[in-house]
Tab-separated table of N, CA and C and ligand atoms in Angstrom:
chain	number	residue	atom	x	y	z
Z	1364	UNK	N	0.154	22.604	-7.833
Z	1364	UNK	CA	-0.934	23.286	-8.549
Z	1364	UNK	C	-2.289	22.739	-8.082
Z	1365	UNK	N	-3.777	23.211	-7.862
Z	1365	UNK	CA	-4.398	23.233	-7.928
Z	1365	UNK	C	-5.492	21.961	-8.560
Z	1366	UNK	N	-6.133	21.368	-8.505
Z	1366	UNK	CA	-6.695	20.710	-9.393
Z	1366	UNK	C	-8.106	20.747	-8.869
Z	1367	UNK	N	-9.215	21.386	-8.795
Z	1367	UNK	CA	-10.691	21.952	-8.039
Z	1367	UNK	C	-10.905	21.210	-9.265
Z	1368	UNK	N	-12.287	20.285	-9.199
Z	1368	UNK	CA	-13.439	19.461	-9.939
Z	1368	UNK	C	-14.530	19.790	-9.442
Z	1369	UNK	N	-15.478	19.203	-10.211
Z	1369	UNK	CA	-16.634	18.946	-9.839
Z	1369	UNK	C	-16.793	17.755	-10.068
Z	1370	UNK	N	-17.940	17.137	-9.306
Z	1370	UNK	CA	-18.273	15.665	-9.859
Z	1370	UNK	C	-19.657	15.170	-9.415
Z	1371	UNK	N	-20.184	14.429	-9.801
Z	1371	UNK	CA	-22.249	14.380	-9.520
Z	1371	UNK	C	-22.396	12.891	-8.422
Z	1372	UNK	N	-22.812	13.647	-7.562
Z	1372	UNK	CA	-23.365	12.427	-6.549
Z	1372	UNK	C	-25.136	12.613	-6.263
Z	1373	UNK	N	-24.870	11.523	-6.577
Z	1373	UNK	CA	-26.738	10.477	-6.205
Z	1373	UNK	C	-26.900	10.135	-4.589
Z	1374	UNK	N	-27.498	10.492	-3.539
Z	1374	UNK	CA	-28.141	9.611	-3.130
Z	1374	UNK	C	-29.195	8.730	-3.582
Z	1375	UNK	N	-28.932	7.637	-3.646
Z	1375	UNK	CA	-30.118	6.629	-4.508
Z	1375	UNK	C	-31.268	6.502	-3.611
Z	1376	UNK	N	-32.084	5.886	-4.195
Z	1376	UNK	CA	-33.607	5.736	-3.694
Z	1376	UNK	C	-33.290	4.723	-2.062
Z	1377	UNK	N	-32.629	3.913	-1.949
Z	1377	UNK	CA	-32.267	3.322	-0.727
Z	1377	UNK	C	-32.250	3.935	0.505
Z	1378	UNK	N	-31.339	5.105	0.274
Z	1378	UNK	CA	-31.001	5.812	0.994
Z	1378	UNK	C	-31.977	6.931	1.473
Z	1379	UNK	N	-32.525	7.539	-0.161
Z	1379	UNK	CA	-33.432	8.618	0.552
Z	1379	UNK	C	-34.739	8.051	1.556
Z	1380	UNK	N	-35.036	6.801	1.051
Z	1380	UNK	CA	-36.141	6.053	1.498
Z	1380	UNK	C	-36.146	6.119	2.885
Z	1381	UNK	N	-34.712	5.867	3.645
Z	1381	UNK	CA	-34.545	5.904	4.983
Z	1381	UNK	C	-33.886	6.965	5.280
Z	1382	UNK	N	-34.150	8.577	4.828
Z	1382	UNK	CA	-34.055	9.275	5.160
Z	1382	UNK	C	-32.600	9.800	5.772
Z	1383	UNK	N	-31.773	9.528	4.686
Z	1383	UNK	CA	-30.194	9.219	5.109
Z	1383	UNK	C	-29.976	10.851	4.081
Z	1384	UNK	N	-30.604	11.072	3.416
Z	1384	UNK	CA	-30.114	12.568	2.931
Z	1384	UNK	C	-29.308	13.559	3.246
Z	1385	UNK	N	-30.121	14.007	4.444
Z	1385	UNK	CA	-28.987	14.956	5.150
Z	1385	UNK	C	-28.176	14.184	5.896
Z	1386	UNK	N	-27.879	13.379	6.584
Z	1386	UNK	CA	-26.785	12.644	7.643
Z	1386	UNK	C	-25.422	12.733	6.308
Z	1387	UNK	N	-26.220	11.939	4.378
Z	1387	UNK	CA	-24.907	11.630	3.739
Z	1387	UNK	C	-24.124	12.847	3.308
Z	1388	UNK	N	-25.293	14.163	3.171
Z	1388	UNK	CA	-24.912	15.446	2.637
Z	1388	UNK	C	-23.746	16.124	4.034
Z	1389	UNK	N	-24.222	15.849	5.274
Z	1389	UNK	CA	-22.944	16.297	6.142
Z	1389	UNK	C	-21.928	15.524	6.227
Z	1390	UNK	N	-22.026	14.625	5.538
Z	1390	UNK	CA	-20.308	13.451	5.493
Z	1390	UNK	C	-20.000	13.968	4.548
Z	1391	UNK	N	-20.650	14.816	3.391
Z	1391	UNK	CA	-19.980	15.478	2.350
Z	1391	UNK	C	-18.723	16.767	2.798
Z	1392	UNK	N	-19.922	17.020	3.526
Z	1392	UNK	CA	-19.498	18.652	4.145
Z	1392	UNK	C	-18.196	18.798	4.790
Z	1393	UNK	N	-18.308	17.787	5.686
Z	1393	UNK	CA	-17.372	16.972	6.820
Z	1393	UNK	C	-16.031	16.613	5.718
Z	1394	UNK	N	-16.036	16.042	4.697
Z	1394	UNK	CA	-14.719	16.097	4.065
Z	1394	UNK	C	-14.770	16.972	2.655
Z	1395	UNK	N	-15.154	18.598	3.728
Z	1395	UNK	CA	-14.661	19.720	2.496
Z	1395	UNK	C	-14.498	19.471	1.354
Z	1396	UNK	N	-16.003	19.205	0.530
Z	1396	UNK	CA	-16.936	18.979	-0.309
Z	1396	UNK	C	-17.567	20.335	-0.430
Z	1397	UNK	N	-17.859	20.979	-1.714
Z	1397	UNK	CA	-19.129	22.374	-1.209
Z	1397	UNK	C	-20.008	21.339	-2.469
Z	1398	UNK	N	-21.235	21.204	-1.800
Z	1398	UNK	CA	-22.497	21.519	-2.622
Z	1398	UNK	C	-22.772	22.651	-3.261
Z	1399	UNK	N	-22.733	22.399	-5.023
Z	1399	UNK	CA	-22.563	23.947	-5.424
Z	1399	UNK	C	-24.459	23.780	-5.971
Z	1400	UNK	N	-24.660	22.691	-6.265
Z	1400	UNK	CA	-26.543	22.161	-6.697
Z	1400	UNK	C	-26.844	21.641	-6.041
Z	1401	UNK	N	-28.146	21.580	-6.144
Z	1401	UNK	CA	-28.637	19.871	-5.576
Z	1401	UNK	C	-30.416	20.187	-5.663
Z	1402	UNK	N	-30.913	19.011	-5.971
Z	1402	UNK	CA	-32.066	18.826	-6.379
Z	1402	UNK	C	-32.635	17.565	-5.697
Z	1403	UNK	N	-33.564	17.207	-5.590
Z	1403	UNK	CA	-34.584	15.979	-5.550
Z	1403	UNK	C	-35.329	15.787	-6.178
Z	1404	UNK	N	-35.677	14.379	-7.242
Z	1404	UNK	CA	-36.575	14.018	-7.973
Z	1404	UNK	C	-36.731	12.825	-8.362
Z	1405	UNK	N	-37.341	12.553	-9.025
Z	1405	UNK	CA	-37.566	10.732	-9.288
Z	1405	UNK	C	-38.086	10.743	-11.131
Z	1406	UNK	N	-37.148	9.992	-11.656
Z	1406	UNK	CA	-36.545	9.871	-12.663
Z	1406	UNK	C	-37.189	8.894	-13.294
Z	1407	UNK	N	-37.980	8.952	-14.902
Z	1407	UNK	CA	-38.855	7.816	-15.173
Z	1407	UNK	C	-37.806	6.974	-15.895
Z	1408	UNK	N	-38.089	5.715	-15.911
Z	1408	UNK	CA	-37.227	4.232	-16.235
Z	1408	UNK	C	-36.414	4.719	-17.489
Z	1409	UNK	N	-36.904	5.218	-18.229
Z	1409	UNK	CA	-36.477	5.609	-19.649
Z	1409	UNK	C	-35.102	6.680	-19.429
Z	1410	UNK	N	-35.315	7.570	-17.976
Z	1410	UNK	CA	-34.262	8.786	-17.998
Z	1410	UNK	C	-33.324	7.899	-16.868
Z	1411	UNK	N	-33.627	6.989	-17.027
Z	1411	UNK	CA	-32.516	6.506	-15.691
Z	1411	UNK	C	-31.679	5.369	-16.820
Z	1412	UNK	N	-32.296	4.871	-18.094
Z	1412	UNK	CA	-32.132	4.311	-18.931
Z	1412	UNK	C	-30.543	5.178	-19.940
Z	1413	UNK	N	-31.144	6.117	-19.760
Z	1413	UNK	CA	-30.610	7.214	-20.438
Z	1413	UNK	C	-29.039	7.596	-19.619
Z	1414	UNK	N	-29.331	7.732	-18.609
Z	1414	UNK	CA	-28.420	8.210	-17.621
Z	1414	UNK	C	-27.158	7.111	-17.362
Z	1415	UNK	N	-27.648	5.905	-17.264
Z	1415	UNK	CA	-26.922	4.533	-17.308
Z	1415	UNK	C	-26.482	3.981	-18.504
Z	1416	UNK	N	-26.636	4.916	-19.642
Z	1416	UNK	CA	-26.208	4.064	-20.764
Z	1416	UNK	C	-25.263	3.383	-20.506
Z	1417	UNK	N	-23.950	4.161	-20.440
Z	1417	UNK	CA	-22.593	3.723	-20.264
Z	1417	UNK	C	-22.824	1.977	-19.803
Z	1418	UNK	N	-23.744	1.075	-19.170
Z	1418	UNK	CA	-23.541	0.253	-18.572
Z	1418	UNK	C	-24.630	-0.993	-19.473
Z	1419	UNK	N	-24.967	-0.529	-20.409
Z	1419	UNK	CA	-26.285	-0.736	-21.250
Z	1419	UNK	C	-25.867	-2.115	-21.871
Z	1420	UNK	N	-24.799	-2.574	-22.169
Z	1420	UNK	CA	-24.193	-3.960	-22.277
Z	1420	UNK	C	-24.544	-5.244	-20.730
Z	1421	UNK	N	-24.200	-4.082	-19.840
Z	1421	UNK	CA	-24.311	-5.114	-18.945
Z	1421	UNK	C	-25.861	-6.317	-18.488
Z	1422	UNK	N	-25.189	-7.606	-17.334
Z	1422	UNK	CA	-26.068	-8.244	-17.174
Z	1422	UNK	C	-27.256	-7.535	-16.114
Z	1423	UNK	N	-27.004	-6.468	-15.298
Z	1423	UNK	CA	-27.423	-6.012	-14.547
Z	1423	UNK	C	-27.865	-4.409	-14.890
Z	1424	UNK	N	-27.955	-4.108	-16.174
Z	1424	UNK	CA	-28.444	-2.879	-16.572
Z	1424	UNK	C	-30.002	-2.772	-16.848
Z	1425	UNK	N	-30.893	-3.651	-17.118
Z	1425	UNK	CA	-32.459	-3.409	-16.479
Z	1425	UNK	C	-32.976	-3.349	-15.393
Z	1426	UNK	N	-32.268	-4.010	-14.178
Z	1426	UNK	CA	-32.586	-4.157	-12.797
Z	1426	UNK	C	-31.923	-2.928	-12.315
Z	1427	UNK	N	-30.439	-2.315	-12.695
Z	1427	UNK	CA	-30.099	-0.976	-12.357
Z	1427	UNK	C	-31.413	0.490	-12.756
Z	1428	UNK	N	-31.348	-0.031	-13.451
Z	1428	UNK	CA	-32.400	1.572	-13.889
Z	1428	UNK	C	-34.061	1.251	-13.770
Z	1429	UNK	N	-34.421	0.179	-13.647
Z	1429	UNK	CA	-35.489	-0.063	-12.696
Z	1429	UNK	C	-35.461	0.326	-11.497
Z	1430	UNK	N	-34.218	0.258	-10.736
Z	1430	UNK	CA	-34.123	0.349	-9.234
Z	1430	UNK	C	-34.063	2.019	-9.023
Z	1431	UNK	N	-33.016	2.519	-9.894
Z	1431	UNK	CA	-33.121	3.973	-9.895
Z	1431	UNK	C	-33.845	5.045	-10.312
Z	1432	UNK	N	-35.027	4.391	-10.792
Z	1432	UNK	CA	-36.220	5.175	-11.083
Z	1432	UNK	C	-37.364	4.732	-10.306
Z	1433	UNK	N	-37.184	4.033	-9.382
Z	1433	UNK	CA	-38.089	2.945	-7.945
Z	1433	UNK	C	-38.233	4.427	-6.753
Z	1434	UNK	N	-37.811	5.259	-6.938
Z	1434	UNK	CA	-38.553	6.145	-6.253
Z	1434	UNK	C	-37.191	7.647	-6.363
Z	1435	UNK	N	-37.444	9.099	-5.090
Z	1435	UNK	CA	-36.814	9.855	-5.334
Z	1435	UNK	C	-35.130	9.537	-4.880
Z	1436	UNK	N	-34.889	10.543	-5.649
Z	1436	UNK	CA	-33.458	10.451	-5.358
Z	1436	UNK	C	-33.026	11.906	-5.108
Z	1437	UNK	N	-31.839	11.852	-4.603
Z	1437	UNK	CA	-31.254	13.601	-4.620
Z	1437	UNK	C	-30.030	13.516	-5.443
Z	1438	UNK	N	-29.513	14.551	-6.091
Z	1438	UNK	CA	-28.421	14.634	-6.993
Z	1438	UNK	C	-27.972	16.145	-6.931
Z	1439	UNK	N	-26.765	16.002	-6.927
Z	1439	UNK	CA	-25.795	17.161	-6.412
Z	1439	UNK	C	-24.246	17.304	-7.179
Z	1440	UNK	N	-23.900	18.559	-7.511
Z	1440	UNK	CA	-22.662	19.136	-7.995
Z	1440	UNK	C	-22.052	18.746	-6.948
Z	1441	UNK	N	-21.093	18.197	-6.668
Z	1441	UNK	CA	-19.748	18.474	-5.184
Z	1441	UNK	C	-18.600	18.856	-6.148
Z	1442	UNK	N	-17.696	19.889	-5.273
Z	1442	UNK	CA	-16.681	20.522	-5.633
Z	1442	UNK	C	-15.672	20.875	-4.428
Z	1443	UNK	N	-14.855	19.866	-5.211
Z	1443	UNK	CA	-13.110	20.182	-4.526
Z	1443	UNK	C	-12.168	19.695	-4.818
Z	1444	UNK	N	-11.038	19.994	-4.586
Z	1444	UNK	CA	-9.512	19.556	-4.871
Z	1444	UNK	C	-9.857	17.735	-5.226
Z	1445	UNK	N	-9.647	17.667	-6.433
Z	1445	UNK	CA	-9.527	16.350	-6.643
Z	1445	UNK	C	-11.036	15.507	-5.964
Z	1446	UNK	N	-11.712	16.389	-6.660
Z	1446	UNK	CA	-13.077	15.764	-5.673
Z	1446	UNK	C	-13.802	14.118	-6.769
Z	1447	UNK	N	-13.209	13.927	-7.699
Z	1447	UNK	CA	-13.987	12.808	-8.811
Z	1447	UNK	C	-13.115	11.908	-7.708
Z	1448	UNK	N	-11.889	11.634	-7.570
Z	1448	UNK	CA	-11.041	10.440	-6.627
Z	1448	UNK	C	-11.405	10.775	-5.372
Z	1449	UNK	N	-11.467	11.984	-4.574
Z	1449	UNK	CA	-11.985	11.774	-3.426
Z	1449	UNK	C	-13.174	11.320	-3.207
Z	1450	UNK	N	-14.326	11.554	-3.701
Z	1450	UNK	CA	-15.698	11.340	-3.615
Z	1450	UNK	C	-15.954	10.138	-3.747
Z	1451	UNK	N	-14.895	8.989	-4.807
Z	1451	UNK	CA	-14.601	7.764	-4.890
Z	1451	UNK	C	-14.108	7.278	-3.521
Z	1452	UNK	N	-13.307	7.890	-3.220
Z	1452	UNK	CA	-12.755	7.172	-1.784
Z	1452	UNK	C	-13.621	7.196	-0.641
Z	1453	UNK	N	-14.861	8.527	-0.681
Z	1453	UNK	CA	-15.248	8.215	0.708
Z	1453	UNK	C	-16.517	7.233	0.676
Z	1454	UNK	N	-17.087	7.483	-1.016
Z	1454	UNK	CA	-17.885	5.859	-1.432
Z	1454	UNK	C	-17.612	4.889	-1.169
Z	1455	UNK	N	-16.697	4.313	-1.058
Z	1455	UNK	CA	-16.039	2.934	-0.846
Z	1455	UNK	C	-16.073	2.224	-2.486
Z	1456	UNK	N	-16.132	0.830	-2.114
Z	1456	UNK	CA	-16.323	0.041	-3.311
Z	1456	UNK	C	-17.808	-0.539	-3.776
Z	1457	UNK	N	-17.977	-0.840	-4.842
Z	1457	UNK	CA	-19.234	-0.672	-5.234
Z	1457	UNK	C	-20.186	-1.522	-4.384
Z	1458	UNK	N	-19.426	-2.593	-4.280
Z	1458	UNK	CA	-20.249	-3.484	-3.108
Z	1458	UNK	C	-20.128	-3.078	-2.048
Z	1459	UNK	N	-21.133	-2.545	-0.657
Z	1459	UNK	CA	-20.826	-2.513	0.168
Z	1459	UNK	C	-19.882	-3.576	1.139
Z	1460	UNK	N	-20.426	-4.972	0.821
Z	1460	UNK	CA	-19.243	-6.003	1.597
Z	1460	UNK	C	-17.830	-5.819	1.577
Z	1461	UNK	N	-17.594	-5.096	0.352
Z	1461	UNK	CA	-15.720	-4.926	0.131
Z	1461	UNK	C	-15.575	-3.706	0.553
Z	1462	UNK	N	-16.597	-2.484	0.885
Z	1462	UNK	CA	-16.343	-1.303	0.969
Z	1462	UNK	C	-15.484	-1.309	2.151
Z	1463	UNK	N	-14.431	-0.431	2.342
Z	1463	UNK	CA	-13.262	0.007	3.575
Z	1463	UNK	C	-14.634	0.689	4.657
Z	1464	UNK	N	-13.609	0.466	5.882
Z	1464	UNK	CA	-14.612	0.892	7.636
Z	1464	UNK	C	-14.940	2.217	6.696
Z	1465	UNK	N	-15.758	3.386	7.325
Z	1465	UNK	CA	-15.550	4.352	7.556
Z	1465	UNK	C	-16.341	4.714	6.033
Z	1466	UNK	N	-16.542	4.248	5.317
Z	1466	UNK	CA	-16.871	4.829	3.454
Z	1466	UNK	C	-18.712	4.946	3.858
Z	1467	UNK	N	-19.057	5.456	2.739
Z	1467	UNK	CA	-20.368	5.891	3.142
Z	1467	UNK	C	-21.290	4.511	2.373
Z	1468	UNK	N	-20.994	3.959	1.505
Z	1468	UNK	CA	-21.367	2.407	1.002
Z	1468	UNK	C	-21.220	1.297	2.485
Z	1469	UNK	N	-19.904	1.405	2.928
Z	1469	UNK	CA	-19.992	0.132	4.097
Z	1469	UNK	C	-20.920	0.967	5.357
Z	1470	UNK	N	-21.126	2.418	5.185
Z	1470	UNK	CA	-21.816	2.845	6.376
Z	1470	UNK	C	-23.754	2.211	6.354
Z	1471	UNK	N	-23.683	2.895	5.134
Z	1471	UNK	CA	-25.299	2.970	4.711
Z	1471	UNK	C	-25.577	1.829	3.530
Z	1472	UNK	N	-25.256	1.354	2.398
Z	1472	UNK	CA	-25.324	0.099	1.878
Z	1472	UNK	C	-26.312	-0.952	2.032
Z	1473	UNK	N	-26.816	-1.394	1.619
Z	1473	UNK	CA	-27.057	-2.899	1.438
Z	1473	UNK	C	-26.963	-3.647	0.874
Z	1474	UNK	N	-26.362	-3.315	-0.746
Z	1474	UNK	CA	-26.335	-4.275	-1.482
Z	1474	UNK	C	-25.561	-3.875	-2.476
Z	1475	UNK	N	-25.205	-4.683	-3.550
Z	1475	UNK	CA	-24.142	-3.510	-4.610
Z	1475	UNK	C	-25.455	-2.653	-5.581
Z	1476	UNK	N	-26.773	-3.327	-5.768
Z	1476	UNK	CA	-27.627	-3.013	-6.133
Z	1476	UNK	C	-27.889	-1.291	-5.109
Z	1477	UNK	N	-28.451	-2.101	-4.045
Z	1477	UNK	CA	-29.209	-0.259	-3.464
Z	1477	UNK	C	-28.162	-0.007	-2.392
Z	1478	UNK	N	-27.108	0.459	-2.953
Z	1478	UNK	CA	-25.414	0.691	-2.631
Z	1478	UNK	C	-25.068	2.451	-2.072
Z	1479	UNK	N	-26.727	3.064	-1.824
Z	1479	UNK	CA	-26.405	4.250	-1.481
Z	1479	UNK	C	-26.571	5.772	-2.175
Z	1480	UNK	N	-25.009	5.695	-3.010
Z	1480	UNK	CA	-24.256	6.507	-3.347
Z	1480	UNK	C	-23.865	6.221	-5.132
Z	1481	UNK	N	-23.988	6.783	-5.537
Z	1481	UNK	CA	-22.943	7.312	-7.015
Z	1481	UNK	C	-22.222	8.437	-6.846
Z	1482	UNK	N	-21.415	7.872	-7.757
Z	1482	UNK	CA	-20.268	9.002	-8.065
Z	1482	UNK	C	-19.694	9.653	-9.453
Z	1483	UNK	N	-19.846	9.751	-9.869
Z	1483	UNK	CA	-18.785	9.869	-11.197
Z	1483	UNK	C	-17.902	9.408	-11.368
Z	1484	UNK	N	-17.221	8.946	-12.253
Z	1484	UNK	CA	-15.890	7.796	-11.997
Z	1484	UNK	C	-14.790	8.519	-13.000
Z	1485	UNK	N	-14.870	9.454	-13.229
Z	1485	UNK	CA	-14.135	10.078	-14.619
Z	1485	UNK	C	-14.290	11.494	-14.354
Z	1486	UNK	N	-13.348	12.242	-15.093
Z	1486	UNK	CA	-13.672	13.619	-15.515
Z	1486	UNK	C	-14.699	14.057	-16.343
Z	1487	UNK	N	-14.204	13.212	-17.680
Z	1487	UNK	CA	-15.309	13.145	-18.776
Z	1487	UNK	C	-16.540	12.708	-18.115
Z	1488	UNK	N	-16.840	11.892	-17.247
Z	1488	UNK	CA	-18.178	11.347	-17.405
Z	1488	UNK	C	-19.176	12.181	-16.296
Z	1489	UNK	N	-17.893	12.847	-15.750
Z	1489	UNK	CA	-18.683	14.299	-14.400
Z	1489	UNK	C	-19.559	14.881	-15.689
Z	1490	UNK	N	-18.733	15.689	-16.426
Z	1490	UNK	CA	-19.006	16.396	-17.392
Z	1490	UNK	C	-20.327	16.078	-18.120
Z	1491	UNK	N	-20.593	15.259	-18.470
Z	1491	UNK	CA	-21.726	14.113	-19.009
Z	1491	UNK	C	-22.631	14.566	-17.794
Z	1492	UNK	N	-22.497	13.727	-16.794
Z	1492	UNK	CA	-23.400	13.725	-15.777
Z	1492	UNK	C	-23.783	14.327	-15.305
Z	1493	UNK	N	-22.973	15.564	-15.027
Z	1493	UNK	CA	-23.496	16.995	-14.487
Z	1493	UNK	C	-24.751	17.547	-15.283
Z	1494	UNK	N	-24.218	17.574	-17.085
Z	1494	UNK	CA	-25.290	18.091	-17.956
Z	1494	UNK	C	-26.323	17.212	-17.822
Z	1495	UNK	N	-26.213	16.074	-17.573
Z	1495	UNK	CA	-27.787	15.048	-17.876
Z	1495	UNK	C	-28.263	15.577	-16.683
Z	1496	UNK	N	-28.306	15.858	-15.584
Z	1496	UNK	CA	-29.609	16.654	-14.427
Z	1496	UNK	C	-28.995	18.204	-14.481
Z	1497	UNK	N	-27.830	19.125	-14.995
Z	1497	UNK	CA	-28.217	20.333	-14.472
Z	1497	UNK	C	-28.401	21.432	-15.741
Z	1498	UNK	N	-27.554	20.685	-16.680
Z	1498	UNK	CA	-28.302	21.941	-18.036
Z	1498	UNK	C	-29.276	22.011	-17.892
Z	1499	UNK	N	-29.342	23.830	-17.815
Z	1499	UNK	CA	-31.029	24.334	-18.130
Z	1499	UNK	C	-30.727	25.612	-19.249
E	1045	CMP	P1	-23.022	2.988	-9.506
E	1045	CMP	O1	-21.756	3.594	-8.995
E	1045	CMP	O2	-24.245	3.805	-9.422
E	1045	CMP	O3	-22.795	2.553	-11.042
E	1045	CMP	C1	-23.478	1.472	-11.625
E	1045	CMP	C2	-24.225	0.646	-10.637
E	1045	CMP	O4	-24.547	-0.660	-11.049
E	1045	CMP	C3	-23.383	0.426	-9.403
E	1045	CMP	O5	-23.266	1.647	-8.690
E	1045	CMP	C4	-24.149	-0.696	-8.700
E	1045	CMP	O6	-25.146	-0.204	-7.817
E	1045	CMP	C5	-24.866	-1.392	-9.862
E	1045	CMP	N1	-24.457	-2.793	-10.015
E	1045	CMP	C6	-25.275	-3.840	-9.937
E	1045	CMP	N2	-24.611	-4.997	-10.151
E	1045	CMP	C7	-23.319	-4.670	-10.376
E	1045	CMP	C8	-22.151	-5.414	-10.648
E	1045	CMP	N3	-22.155	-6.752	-10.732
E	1045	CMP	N4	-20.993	-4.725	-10.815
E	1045	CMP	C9	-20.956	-3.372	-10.757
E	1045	CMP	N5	-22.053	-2.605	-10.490
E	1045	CMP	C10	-23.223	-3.249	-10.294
């Protein structure tokens, strides 16, 4: 059977900074991904605050949403067969140092901080994430 998702990927400010946008959007393409949105914008501390709750305990949740409201970003629907675990796999691991050859974190990366890429890590939290940038 079938299982088509959607799921929300970030290029983060790292990335757009060095102009890695389109190179990461054709590694999307490249593993039959469709971009069904996609936008560019830069997100004030408070909506990146918002966006990161989920992590709002952590030791590294003011320096996260400082960093992701540190300039534009692009954010995009991707859709395909099992695309929340695939889109995970071609991310790598959150740190680029552990990320596998070939992932778009060990490609482009620098840090687990300005790491590229997000993903959605859940069904539920696509769902979430999708609505926090595309309900209109
Ligand atoms: P992301 O997939 O966007 O989700 C939360 C982000 O927190 C993660 O990528 C990392 O960039 C960032 N982060 C910073 N420090 C840590 C840490 N120690 N563990 C996990 N994520 C971290």
């Amino acid at each position: 059977m079938s299982n088509i998702e959607q799921t929300l990927s970030i290029i983060k400010p790292d990335a757009v900074e060095r102009n890695l946008g389109d190179e990461i959007k054709s590694e999307f393409l490249k593993n039959n991904f469709k971009i069904l949105k996609e936008k560019k914008i830069k997100l004030e501390k408070q909506e990146a605050e918002k966006f990161y709750q989920v992590h709002q305990t952590k030791p590294f949740y003011n320096d996260l949403c400082s960093y992701l409201s540190s300039g534009p970003i692009i954010v995009m629907v991707l859709e395909k067969e099992d695309a929340i675990a695939g889109n995970r796999k071609l991310m790598g691991a959150t740190d680029p140092k552990k990320a596998e050859d070939g992932t778009l974190r060990k490609k482009h990366g620098l840090s687990i901080d300005k790491n590229s890429v997000h993903g959605s890590d859940s069904l539920e939290n696509a769902k979430i994430e999708i609505d926090f940038f595309f309900k209109d």
